[in-house]
PDB file of C-alpha atoms in Angstrom:
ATOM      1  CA  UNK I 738     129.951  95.491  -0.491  1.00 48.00           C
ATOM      2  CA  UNK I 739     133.488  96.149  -1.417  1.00 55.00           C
ATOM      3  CA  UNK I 740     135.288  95.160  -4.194  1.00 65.00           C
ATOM      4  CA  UNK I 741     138.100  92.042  -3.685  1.00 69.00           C
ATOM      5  CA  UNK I 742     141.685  93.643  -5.659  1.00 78.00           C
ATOM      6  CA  UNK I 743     144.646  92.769  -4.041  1.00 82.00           C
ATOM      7  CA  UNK I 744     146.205  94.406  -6.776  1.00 85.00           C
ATOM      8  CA  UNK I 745     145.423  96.912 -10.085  1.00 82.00           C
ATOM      9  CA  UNK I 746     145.975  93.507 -11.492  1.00 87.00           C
ATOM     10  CA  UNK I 747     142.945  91.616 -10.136  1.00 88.00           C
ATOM     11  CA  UNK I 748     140.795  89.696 -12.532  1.00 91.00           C
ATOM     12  CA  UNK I 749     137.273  91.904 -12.708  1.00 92.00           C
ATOM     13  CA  UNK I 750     133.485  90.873 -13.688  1.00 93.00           C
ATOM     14  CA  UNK I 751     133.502  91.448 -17.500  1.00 94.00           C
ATOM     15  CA  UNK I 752     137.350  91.183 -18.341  1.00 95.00           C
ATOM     16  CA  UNK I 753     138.555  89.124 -21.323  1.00 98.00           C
ATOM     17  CA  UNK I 754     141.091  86.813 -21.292  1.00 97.00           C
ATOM     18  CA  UNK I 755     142.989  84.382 -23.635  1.00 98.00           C
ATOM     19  CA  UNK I 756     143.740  80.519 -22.843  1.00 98.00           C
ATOM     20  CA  UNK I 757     146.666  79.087 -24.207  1.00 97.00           C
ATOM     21  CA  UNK I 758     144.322  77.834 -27.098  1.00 98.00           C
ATOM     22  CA  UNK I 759     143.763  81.474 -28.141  1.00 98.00           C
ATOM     23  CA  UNK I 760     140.215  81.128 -27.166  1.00 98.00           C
ATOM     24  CA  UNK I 761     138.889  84.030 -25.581  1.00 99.00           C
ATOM     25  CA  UNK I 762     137.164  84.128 -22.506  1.00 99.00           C
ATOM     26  CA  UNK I 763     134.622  86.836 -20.792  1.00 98.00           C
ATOM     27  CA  UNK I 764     134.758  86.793 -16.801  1.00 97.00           C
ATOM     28  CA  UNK I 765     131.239  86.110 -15.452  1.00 96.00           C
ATOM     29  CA  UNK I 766     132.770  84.997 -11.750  1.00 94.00           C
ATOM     30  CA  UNK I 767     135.533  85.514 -10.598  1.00 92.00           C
ATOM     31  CA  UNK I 768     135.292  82.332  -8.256  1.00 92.00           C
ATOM     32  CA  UNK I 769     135.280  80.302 -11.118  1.00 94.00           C
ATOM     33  CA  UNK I 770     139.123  80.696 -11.611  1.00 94.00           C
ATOM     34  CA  UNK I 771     140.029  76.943 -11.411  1.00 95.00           C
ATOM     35  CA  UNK I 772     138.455  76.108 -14.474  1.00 97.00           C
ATOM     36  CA  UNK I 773     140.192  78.581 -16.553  1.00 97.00           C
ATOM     37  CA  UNK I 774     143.598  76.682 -15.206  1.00 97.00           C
ATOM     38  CA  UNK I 775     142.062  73.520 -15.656  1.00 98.00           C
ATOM     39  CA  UNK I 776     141.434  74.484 -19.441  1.00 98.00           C
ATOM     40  CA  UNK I 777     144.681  75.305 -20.346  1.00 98.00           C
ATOM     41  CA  UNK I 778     146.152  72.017 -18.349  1.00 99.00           C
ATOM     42  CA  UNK I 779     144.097  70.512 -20.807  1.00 99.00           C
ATOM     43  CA  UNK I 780     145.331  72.507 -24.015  1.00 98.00           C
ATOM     44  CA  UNK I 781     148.850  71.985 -22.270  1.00 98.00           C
ATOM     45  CA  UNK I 782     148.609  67.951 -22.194  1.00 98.00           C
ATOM     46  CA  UNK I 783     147.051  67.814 -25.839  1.00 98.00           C
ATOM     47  CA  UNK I 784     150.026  69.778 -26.928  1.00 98.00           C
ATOM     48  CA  UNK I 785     152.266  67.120 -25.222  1.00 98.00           C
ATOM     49  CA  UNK I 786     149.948  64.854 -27.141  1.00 98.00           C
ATOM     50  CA  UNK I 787     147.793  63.096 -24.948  1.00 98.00           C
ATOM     51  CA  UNK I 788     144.956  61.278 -26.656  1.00 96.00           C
ATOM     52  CA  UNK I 789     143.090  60.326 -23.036  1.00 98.00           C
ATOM     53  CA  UNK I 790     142.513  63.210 -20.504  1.00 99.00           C
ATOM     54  CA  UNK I 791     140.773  62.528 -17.088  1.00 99.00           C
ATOM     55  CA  UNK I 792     140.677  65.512 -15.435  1.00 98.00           C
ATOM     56  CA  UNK I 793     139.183  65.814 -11.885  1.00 97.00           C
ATOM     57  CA  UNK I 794     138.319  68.966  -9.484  1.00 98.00           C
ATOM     58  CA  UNK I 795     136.291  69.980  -6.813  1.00 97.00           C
ATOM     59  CA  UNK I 796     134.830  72.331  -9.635  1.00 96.00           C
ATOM     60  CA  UNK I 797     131.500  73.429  -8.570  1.00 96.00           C
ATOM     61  CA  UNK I 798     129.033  73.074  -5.526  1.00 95.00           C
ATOM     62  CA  UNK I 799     125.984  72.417  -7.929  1.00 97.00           C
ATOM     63  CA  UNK I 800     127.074  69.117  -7.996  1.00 98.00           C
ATOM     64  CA  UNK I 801     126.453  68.664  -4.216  1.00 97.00           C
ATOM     65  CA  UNK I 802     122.892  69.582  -4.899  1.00 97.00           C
ATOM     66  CA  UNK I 803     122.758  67.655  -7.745  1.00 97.00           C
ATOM     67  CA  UNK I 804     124.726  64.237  -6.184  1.00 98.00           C
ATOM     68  CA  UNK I 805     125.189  65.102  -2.666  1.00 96.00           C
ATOM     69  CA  UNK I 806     128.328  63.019  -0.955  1.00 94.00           C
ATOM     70  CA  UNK I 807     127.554  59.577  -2.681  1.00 94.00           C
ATOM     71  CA  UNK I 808     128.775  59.725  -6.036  1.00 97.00           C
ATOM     72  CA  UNK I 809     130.743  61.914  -7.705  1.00 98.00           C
ATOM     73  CA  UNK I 810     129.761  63.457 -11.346  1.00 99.00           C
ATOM     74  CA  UNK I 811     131.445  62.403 -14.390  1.00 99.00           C
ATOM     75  CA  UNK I 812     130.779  63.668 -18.032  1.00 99.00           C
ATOM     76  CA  UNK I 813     132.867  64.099 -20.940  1.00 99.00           C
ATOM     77  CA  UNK I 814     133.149  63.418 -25.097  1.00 98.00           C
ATOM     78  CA  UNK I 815     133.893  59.509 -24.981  1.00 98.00           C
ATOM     79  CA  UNK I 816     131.669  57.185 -23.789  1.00 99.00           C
ATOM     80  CA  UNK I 817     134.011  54.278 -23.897  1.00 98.00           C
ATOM     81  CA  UNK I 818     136.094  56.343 -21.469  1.00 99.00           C
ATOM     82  CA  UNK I 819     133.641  57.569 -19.124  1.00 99.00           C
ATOM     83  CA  UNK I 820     132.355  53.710 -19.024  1.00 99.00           C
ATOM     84  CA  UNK I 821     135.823  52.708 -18.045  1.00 98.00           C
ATOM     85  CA  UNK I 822     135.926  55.278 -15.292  1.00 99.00           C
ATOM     86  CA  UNK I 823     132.578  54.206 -13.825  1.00 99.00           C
ATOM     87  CA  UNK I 824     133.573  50.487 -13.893  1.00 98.00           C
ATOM     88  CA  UNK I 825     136.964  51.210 -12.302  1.00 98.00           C
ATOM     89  CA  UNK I 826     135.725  53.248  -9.781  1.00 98.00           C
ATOM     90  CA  UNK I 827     132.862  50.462  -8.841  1.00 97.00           C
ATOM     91  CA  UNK I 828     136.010  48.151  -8.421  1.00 96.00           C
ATOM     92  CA  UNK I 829     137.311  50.100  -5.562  1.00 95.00           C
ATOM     93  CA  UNK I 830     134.451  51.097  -4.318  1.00 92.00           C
ATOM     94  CA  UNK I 831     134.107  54.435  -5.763  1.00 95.00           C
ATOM     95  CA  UNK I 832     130.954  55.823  -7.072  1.00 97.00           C
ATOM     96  CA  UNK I 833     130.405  57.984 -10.046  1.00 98.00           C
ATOM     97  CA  UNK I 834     127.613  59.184 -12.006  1.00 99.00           C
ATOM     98  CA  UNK I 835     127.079  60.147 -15.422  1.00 99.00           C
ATOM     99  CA  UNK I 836     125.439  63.714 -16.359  1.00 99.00           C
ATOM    100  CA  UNK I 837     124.725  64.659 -19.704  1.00 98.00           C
ATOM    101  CA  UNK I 838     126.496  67.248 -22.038  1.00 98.00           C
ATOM    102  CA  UNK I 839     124.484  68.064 -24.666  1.00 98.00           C
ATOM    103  CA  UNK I 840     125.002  70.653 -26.536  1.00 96.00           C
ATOM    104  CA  UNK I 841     122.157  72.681 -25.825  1.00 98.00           C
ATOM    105  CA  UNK I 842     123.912  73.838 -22.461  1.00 98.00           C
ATOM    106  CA  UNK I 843     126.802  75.257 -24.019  1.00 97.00           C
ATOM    107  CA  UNK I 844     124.255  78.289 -25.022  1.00 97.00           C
ATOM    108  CA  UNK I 845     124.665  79.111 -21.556  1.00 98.00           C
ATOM    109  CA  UNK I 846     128.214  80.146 -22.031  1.00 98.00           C
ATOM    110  CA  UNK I 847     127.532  81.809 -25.275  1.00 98.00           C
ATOM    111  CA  UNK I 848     129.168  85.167 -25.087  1.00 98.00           C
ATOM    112  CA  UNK I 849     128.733  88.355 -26.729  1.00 98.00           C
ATOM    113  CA  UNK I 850     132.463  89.918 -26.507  1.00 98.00           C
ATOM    114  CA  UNK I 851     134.382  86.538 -26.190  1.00 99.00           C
ATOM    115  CA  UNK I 852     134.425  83.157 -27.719  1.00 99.00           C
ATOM    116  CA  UNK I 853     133.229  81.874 -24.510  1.00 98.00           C
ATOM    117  CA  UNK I 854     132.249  83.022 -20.915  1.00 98.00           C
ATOM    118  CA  UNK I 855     133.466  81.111 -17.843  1.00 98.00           C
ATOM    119  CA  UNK I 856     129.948  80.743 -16.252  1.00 97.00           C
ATOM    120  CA  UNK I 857     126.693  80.390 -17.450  1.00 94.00           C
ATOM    121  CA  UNK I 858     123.517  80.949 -15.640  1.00 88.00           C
ATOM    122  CA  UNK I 859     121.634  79.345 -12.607  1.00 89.00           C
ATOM    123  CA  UNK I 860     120.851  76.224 -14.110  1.00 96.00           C
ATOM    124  CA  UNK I 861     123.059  72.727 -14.588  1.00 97.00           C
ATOM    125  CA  UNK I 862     126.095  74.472 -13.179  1.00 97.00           C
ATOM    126  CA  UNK I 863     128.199  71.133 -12.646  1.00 98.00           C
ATOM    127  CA  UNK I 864     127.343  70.564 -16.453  1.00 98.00           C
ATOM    128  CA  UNK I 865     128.051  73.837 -18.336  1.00 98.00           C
ATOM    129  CA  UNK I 866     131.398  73.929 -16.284  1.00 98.00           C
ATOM    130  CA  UNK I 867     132.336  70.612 -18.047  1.00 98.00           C
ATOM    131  CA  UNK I 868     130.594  71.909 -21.279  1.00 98.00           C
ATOM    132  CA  UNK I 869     133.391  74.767 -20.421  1.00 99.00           C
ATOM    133  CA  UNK I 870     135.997  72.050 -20.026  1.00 99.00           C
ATOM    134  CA  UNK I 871     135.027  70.483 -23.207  1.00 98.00           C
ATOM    135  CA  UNK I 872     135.458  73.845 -25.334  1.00 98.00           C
ATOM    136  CA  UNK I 873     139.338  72.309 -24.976  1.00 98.00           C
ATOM    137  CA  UNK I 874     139.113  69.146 -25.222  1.00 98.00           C
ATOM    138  CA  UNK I 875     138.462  67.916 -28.884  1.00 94.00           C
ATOM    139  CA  UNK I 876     139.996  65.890 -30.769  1.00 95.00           C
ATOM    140  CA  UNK I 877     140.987  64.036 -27.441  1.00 98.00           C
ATOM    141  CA  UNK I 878     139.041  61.199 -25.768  1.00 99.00           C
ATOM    142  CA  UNK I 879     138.088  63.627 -22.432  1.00 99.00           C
ATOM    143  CA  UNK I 880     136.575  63.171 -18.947  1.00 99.00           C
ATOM    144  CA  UNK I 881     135.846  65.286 -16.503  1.00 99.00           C
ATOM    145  CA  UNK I 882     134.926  64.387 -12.473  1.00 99.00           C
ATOM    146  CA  UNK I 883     133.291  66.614 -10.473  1.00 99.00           C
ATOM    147  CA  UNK I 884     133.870  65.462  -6.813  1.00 98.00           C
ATOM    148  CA  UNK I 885     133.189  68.497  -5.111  1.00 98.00           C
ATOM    149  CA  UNK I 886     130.489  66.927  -3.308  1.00 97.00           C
ATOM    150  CA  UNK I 887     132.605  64.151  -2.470  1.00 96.00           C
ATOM    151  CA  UNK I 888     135.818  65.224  -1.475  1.00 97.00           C
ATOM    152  CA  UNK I 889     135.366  65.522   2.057  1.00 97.00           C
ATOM    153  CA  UNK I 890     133.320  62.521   4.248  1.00 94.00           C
ATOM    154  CA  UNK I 891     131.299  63.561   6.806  1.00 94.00           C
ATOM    155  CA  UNK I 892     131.673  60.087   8.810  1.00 91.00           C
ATOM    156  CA  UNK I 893     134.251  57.011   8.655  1.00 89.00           C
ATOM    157  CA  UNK I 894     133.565  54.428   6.098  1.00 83.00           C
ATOM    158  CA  UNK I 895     135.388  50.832   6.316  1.00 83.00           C
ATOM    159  CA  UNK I 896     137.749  51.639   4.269  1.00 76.00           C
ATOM    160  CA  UNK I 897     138.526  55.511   4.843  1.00 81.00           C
ATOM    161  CA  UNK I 898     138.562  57.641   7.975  1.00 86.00           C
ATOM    162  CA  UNK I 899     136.360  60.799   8.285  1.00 94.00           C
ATOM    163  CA  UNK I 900     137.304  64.172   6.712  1.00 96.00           C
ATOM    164  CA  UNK I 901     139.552  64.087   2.839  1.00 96.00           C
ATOM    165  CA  UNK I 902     138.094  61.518   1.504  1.00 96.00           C
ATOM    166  CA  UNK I 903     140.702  60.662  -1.805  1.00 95.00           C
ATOM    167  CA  UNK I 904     137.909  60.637  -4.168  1.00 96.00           C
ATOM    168  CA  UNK I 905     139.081  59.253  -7.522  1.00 98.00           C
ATOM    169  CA  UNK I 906     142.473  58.174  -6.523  1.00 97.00           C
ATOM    170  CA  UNK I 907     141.874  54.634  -6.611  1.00 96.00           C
ATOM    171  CA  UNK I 908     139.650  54.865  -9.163  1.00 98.00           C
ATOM    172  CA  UNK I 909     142.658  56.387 -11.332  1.00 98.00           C
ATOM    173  CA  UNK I 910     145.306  53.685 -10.191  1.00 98.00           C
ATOM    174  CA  UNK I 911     143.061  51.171 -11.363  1.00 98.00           C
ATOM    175  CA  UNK I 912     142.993  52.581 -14.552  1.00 98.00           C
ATOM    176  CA  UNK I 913     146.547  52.818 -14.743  1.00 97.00           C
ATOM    177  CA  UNK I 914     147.218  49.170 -13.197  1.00 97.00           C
ATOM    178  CA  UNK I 915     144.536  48.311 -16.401  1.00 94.00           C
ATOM    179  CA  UNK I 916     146.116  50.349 -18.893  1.00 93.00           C
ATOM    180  CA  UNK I 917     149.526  48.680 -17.902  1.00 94.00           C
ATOM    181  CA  UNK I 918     148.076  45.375 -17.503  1.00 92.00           C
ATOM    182  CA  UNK I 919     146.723  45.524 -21.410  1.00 87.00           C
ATOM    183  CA  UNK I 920     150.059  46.875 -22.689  1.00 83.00           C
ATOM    184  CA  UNK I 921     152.302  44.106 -21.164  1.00 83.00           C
ATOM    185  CA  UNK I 922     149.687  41.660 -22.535  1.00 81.00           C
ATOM    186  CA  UNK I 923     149.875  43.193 -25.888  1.00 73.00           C
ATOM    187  CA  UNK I 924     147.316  43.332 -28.956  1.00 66.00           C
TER     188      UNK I 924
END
């Protein structure tokens, strides 16, 4: 085994690093980069003041085990929100489904030099990366999709041809079209 550096740079197993929130956090896994960008995106469009944040990634491939390629997970601090996503999605034919994020799985990413730790263990992956996610999302109505297990179709559906499937897209300019909709027609 060798060690992956392209630089004296390179992230390492145990470094420490500080989002844009000032939260520190310990480097488990390296290949669990995109959720450290995704955290400060999220810090970044609180502090242009969002109040509603859908984020959506192909984040981890737990959630193919968990889901497989027929619906993608969705989990996050507002249940108004994530009920609005599920509906949406079931309007254009997209398919999500809700995991849990109780906070008994954010002990998994407990750690002892850093407010947090990018990983935790074996278990629940797709839902202590949100639990991750959600270290950076209060105070904001906050959804996260997982569609790693969906982002890629392994055969032609009516409406889609094989390979990148667009997972979500529609789903999210539904909820735009709705949000836009509601606003013309005012309170």
């Amino acid at each position: 085994c060798s060690e992956n550096l392209p630089s004296g740079k390179a992230t390492k197993p145990g470094d420490v690093v500080r989002a844009m929130t000032g939260k520190t956090i310990e480097v488990i896994n390296t290949d669990a980069e995109g959720r450290l960008i995704l955290a400060d995106a999220i810090a970044y469009a609180k502090k242009l003041g969002a109040t509603r944040i859908i984020d959506l990634a192909t984040l981890t491939g737990a959630v193919s085990i968990a889901l497989g390629d027929v619906n993608a997970a969705v989990l996050g601090t507002d249940q108004e929100l994530i009920d609005e996503i599920i509906a949406a999605g079931n309007e254009v034919g997209e398919k999500f489904w809700q995991l849990p994020l109780d906070k008994e799985y954010s002990k998994q990413i407990k750690s002892d030099i850093a407010d947090i730790k990018n990983v935790g263990g074996r278990k629940a992956g797709t839902i202590t990366a949100a639990a991750f996610l959600k270290e950076f999302a209060d105070g904001v109505a906050w959804a996260h999709l997982d569609i790693a297990g969906t982002a890629w179709g392994d055969e032609a559906k009516p409406y889609r041809s094989k390979g990148p499937t667009g997972i979500a897209v529609r789903t999210l300019i539904n909820i735009v079209n709705r949000a836009a909709r509601s606003e013309q027609d005012g309170p």
